[in-house]
JSON list of C-alpha atoms and ligand atoms in Angstrom, two decimals:
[
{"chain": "O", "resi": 19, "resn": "UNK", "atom": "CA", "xyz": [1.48, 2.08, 0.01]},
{"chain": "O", "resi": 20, "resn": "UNK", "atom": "CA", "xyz": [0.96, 0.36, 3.65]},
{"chain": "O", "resi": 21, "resn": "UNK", "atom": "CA", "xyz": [0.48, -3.41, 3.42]},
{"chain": "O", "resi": 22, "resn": "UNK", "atom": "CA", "xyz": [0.28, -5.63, 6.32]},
{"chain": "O", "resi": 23, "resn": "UNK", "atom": "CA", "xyz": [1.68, -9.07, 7.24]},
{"chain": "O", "resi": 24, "resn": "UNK", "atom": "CA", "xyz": [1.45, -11.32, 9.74]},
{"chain": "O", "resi": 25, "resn": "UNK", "atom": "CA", "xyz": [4.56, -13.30, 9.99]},
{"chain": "O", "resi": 26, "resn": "UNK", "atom": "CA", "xyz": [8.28, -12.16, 10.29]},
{"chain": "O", "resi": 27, "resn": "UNK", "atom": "CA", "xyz": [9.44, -13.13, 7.34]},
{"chain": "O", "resi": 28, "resn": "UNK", "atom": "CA", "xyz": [11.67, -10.52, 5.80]},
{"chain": "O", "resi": 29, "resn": "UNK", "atom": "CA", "xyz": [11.43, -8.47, 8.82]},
{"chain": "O", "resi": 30, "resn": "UNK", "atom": "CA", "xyz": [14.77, -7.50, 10.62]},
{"chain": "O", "resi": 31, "resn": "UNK", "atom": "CA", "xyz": [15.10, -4.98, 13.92]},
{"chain": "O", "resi": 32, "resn": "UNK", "atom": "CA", "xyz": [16.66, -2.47, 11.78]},
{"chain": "O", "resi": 33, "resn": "UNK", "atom": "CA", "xyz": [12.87, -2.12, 10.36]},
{"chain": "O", "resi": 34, "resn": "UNK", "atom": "CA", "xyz": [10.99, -2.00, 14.07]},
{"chain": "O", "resi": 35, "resn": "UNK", "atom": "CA", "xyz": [13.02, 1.63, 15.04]},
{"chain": "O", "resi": 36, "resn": "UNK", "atom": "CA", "xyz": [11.15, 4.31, 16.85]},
{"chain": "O", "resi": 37, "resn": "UNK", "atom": "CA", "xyz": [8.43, 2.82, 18.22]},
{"chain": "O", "resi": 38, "resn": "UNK", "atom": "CA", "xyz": [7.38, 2.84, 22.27]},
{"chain": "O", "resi": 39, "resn": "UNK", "atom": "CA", "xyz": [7.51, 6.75, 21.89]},
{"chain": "O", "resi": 40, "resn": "UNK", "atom": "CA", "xyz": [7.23, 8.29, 25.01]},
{"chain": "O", "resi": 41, "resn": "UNK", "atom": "CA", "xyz": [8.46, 5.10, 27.17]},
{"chain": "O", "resi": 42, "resn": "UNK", "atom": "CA", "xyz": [10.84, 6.19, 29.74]},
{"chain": "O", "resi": 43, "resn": "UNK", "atom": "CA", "xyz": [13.17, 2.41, 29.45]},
{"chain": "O", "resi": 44, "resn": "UNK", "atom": "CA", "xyz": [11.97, 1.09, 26.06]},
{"chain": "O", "resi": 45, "resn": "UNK", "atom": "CA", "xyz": [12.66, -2.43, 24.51]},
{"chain": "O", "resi": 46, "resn": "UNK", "atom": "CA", "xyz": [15.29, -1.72, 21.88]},
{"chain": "O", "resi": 47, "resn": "UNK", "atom": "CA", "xyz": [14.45, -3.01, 18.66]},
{"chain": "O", "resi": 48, "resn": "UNK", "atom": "CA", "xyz": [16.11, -6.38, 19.21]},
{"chain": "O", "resi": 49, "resn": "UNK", "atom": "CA", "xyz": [13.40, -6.90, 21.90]},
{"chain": "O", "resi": 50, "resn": "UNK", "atom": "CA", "xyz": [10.39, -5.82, 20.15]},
{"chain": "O", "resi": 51, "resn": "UNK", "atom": "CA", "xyz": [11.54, -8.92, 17.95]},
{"chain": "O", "resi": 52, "resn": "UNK", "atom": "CA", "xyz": [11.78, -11.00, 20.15]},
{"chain": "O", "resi": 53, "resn": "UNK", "atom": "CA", "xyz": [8.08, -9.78, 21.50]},
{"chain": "O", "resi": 54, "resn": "UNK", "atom": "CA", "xyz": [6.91, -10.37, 18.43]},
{"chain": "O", "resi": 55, "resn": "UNK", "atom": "CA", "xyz": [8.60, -13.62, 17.78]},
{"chain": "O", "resi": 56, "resn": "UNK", "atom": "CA", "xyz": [6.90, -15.11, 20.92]},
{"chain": "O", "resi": 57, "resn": "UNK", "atom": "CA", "xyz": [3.50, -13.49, 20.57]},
{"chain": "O", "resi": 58, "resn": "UNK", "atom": "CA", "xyz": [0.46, -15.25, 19.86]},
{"chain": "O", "resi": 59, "resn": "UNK", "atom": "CA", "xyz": [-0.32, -13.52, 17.09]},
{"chain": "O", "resi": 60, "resn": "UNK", "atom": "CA", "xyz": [0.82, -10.06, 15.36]},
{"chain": "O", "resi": 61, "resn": "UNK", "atom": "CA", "xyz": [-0.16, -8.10, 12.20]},
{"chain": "O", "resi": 62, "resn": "UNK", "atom": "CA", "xyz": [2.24, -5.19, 11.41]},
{"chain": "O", "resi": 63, "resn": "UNK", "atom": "CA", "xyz": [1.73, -2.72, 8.54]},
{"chain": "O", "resi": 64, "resn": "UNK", "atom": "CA", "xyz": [4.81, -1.81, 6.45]},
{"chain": "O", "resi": 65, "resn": "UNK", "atom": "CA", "xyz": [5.76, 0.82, 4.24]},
{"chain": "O", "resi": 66, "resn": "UNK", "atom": "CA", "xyz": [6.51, -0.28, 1.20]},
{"chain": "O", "resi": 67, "resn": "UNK", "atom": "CA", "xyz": [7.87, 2.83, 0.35]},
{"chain": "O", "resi": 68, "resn": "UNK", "atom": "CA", "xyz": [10.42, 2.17, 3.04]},
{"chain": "O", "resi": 69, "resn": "UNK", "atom": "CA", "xyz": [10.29, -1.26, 4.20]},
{"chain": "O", "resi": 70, "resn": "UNK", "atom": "CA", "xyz": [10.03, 0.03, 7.72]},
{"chain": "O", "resi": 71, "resn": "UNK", "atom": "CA", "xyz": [7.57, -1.44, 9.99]},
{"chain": "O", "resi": 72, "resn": "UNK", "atom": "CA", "xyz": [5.22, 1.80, 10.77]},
{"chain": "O", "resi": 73, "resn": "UNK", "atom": "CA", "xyz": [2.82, -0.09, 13.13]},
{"chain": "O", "resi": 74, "resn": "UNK", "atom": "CA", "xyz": [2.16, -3.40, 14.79]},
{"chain": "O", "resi": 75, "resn": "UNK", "atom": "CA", "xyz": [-0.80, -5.09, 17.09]},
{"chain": "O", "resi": 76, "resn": "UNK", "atom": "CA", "xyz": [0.05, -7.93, 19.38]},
{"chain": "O", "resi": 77, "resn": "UNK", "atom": "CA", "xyz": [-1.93, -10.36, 21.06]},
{"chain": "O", "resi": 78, "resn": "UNK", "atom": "CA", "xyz": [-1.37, -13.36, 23.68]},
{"chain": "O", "resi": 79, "resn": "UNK", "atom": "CA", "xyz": [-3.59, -16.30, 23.59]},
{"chain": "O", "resi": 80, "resn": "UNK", "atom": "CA", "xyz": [-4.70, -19.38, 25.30]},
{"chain": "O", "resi": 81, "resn": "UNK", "atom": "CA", "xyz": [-6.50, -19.95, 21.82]},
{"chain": "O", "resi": 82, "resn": "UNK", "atom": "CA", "xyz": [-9.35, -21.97, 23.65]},
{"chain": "O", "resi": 83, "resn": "UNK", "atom": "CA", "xyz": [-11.48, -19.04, 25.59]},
{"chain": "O", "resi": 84, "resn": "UNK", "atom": "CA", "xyz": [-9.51, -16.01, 25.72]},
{"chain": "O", "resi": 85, "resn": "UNK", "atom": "CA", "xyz": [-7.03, -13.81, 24.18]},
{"chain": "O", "resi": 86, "resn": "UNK", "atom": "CA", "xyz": [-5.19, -10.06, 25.19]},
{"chain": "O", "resi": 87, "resn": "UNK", "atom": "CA", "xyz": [-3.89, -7.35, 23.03]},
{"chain": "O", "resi": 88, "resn": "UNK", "atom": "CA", "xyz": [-0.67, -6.17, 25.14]},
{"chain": "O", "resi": 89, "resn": "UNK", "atom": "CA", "xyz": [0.65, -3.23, 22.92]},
{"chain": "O", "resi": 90, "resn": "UNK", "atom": "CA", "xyz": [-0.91, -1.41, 19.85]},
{"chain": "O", "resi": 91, "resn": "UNK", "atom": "CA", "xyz": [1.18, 1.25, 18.20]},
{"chain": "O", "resi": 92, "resn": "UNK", "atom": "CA", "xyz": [1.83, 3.34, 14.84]},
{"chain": "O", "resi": 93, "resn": "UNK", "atom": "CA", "xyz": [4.75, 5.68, 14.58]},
{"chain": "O", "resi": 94, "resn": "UNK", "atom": "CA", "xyz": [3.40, 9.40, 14.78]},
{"chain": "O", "resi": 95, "resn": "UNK", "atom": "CA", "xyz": [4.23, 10.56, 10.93]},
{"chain": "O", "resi": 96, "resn": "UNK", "atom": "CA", "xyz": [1.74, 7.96, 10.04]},
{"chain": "O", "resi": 97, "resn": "UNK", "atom": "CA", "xyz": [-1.07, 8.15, 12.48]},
{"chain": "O", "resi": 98, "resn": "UNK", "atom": "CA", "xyz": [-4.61, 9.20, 11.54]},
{"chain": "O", "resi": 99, "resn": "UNK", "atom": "CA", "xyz": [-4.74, 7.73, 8.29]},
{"chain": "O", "resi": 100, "resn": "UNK", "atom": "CA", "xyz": [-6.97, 4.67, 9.41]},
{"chain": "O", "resi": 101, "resn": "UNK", "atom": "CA", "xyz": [-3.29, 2.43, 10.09]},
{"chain": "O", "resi": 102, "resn": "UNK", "atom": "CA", "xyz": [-4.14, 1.73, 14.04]},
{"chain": "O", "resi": 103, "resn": "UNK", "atom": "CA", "xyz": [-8.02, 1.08, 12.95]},
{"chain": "O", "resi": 104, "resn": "UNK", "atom": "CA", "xyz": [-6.94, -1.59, 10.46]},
{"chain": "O", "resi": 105, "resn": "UNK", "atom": "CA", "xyz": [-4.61, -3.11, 12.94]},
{"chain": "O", "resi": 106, "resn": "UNK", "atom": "CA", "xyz": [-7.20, -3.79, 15.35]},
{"chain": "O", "resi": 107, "resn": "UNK", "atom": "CA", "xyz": [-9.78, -5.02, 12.77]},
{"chain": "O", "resi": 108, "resn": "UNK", "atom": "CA", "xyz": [-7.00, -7.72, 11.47]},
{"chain": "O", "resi": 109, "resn": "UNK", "atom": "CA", "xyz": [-6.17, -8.68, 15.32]},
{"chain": "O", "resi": 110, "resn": "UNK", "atom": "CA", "xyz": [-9.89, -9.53, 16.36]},
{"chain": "O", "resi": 111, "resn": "UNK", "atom": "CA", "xyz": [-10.38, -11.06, 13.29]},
{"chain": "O", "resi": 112, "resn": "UNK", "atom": "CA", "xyz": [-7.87, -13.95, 14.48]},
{"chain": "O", "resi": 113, "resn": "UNK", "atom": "CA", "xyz": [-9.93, -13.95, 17.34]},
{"chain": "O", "resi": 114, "resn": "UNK", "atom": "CA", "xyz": [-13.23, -13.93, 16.36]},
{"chain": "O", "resi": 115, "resn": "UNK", "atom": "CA", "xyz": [-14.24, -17.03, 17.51]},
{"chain": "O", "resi": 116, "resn": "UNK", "atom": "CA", "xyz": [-12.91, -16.72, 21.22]},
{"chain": "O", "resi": 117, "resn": "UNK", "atom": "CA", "xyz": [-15.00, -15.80, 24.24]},
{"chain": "O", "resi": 118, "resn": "UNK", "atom": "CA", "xyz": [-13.31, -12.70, 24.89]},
{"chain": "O", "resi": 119, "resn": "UNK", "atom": "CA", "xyz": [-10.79, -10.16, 23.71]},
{"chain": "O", "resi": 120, "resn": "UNK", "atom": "CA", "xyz": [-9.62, -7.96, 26.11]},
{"chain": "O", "resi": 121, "resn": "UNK", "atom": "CA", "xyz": [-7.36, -5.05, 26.19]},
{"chain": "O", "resi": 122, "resn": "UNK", "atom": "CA", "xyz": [-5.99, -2.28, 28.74]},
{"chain": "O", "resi": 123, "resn": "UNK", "atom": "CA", "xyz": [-6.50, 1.52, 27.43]},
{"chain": "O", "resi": 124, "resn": "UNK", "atom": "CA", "xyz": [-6.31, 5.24, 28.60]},
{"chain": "O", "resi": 125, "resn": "UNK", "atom": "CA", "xyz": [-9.50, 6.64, 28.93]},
{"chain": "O", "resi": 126, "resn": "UNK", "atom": "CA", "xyz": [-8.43, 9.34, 26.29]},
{"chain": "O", "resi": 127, "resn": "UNK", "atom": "CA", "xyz": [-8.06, 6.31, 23.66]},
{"chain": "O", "resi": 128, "resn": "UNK", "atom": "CA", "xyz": [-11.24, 4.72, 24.51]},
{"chain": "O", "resi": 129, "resn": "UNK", "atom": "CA", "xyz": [-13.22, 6.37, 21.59]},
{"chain": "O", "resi": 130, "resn": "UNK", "atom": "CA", "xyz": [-10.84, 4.83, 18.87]},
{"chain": "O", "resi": 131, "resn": "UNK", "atom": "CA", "xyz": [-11.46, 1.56, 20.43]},
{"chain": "O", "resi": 132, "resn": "UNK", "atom": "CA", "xyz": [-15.11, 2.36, 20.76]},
{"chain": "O", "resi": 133, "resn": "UNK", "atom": "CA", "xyz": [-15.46, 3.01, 16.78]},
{"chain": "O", "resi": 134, "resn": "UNK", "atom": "CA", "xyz": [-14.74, -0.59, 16.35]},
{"chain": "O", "resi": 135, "resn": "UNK", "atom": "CA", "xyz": [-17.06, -2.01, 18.33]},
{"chain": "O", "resi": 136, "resn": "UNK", "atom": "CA", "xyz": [-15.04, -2.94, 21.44]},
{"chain": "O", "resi": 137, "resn": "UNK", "atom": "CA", "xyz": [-16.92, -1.77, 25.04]},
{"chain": "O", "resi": 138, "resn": "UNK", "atom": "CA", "xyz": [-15.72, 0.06, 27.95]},
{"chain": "O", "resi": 139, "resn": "UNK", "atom": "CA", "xyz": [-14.51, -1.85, 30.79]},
{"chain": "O", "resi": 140, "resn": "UNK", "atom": "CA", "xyz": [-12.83, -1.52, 34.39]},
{"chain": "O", "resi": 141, "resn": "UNK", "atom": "CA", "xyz": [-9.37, -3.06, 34.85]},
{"chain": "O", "resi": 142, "resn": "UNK", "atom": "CA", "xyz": [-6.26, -3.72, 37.00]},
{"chain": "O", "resi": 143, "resn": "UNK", "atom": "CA", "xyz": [-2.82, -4.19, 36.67]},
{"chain": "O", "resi": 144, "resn": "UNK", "atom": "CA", "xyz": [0.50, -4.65, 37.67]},
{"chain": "O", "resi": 145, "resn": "UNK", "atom": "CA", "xyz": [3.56, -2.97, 36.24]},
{"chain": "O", "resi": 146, "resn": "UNK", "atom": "CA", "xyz": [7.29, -3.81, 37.13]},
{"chain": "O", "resi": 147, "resn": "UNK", "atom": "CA", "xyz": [8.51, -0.17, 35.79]},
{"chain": "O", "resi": 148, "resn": "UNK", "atom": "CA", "xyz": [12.23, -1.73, 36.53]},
{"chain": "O", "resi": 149, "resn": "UNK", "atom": "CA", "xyz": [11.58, -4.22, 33.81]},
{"chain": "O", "resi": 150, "resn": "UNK", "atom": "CA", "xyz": [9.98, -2.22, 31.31]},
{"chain": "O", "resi": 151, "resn": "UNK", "atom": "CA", "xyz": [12.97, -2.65, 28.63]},
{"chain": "O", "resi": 152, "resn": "UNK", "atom": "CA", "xyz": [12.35, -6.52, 29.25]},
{"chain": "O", "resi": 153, "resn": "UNK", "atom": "CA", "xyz": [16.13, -6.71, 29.59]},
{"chain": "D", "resi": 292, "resn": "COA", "atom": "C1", "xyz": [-4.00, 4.81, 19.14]},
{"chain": "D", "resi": 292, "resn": "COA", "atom": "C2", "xyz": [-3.28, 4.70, 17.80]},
{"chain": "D", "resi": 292, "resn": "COA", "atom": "C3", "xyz": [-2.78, 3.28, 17.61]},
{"chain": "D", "resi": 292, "resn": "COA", "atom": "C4", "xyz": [-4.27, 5.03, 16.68]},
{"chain": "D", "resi": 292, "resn": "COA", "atom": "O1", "xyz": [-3.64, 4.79, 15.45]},
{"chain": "D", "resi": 292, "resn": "COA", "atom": "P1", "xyz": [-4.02, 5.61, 14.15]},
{"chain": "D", "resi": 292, "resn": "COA", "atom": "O2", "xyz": [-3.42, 4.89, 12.99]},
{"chain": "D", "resi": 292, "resn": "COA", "atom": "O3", "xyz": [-3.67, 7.04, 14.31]},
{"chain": "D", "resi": 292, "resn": "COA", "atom": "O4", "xyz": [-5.60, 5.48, 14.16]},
{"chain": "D", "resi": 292, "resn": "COA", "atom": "P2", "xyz": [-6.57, 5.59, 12.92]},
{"chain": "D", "resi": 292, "resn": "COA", "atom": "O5", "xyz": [-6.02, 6.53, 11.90]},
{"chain": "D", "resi": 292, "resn": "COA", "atom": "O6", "xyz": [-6.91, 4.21, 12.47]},
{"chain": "D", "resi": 292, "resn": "COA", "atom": "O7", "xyz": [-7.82, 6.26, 13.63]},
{"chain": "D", "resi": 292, "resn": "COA", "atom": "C5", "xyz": [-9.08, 5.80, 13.45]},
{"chain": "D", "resi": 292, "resn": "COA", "atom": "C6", "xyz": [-10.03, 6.72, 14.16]},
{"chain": "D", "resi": 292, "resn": "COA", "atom": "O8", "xyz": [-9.75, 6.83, 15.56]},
{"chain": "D", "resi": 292, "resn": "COA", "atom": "C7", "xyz": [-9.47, 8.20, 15.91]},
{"chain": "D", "resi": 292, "resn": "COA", "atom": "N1", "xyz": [-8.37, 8.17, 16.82]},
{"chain": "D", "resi": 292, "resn": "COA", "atom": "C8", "xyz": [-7.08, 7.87, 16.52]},
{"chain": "D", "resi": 292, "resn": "COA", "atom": "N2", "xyz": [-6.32, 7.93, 17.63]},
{"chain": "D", "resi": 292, "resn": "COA", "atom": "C9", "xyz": [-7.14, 8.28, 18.64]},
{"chain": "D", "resi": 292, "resn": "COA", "atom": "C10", "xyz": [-6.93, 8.48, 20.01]},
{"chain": "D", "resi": 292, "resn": "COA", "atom": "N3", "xyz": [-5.73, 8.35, 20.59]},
{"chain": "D", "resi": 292, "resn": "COA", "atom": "N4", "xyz": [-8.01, 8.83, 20.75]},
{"chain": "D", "resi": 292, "resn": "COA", "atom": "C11", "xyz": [-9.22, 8.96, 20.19]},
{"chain": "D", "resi": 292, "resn": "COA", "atom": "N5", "xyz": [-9.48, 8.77, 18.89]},
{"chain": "D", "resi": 292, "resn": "COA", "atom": "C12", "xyz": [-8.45, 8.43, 18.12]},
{"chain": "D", "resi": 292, "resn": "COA", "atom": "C13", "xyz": [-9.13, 8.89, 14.62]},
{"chain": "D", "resi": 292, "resn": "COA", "atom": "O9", "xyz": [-9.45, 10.26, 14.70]},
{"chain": "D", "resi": 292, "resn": "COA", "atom": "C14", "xyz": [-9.99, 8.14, 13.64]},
{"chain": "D", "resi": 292, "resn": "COA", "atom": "O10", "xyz": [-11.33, 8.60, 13.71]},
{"chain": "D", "resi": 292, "resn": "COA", "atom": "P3", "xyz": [-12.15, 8.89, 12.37]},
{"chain": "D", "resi": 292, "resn": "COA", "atom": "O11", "xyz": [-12.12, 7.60, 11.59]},
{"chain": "D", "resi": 292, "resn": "COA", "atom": "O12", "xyz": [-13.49, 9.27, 12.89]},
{"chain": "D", "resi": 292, "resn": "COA", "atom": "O13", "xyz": [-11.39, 10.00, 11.73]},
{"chain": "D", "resi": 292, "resn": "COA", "atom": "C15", "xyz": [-2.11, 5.71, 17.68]},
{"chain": "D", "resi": 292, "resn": "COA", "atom": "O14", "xyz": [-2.59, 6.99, 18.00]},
{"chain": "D", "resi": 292, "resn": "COA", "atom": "C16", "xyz": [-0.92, 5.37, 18.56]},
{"chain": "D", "resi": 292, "resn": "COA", "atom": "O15", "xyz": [-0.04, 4.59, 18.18]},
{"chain": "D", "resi": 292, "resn": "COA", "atom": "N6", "xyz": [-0.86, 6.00, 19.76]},
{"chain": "D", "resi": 292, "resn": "COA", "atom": "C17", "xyz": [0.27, 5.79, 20.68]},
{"chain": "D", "resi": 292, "resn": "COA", "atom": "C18", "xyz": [0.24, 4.41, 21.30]},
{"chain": "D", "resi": 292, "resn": "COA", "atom": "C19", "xyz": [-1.09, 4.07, 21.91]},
{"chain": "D", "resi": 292, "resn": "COA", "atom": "O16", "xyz": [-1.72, 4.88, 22.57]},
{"chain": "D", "resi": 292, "resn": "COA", "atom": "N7", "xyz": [-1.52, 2.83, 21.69]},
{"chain": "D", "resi": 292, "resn": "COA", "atom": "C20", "xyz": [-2.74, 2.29, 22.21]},
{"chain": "D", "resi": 292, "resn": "COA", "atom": "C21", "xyz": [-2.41, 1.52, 23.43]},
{"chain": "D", "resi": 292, "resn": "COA", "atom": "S1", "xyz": [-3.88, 0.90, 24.20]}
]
């Protein structure tokens, strides 16, 4: 059974392993913690099977007009069973009564985010590839 939580209570690194698949410098574990610890706001969904951590949702926040999700993620072996969907749902929920809610996407992911409601947009950004492991 997947529940989800949105505090770090009972969570340890040794539960937050494999995710950032496909990142060529990752944040270890450790990190992702620590990313989580100083986030806004989080909801992760946990096996209970396992006690592993098999997705999470992040968001930064001035909690007055506007908030960001940074990274979105579920581990492959559990993807398309509605897990990222819920994720987002809990996330904008915490939200709901800011001005905006903005993310950063691929254009390939843009029709999971569309299914919820959220609306295509232009952006820019800057990435520091030599600090991608935050380290
Ligand atoms: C994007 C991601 C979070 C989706 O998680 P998920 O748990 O597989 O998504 P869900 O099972 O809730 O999918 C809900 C719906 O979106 C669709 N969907 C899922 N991933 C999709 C994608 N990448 N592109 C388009 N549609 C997608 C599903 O088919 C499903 O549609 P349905 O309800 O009509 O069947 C997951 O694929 C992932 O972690 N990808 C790698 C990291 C990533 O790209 N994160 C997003 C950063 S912006």
């Amino acid at each position: 059974m997947i529940t989800y939580k949105d505090n770090l209570k009972e969570i340890f690194e040794t539960q937050l392993s494999g995710f950032f698949v496909g990142w060529p410098d990752p944040p270890t574990p450790k990190t992702h913690l620590e990313i989580l610890k100083k986030s806004s706001s989080f909801v992760l969904a946990i096996d209970e099977d396992t006690g592993c951590v098999v997705g999470f949702i992040n968001a930064v926040s001035d909690n007055i007009m506007s908030a960001y999700i940074p990274l979105l993620e579920v581990l492959p072996e559990y993807q398309k069973r509605g897990i990222g969907q819920e994720l987002v749902k809990k996330i904008i929920k915490i939200y709901e009564n800011l001005y905006m809610i903005d993310l950063c996407c691929d254009k390939e992911t843009q029709p999971f985010y569309e299914k919820l409601g959220l609306v295509k947009s232009t952006g820019m950004f800057v990435r520091n590839f030599d600090k991608q492991a935050c380290e």
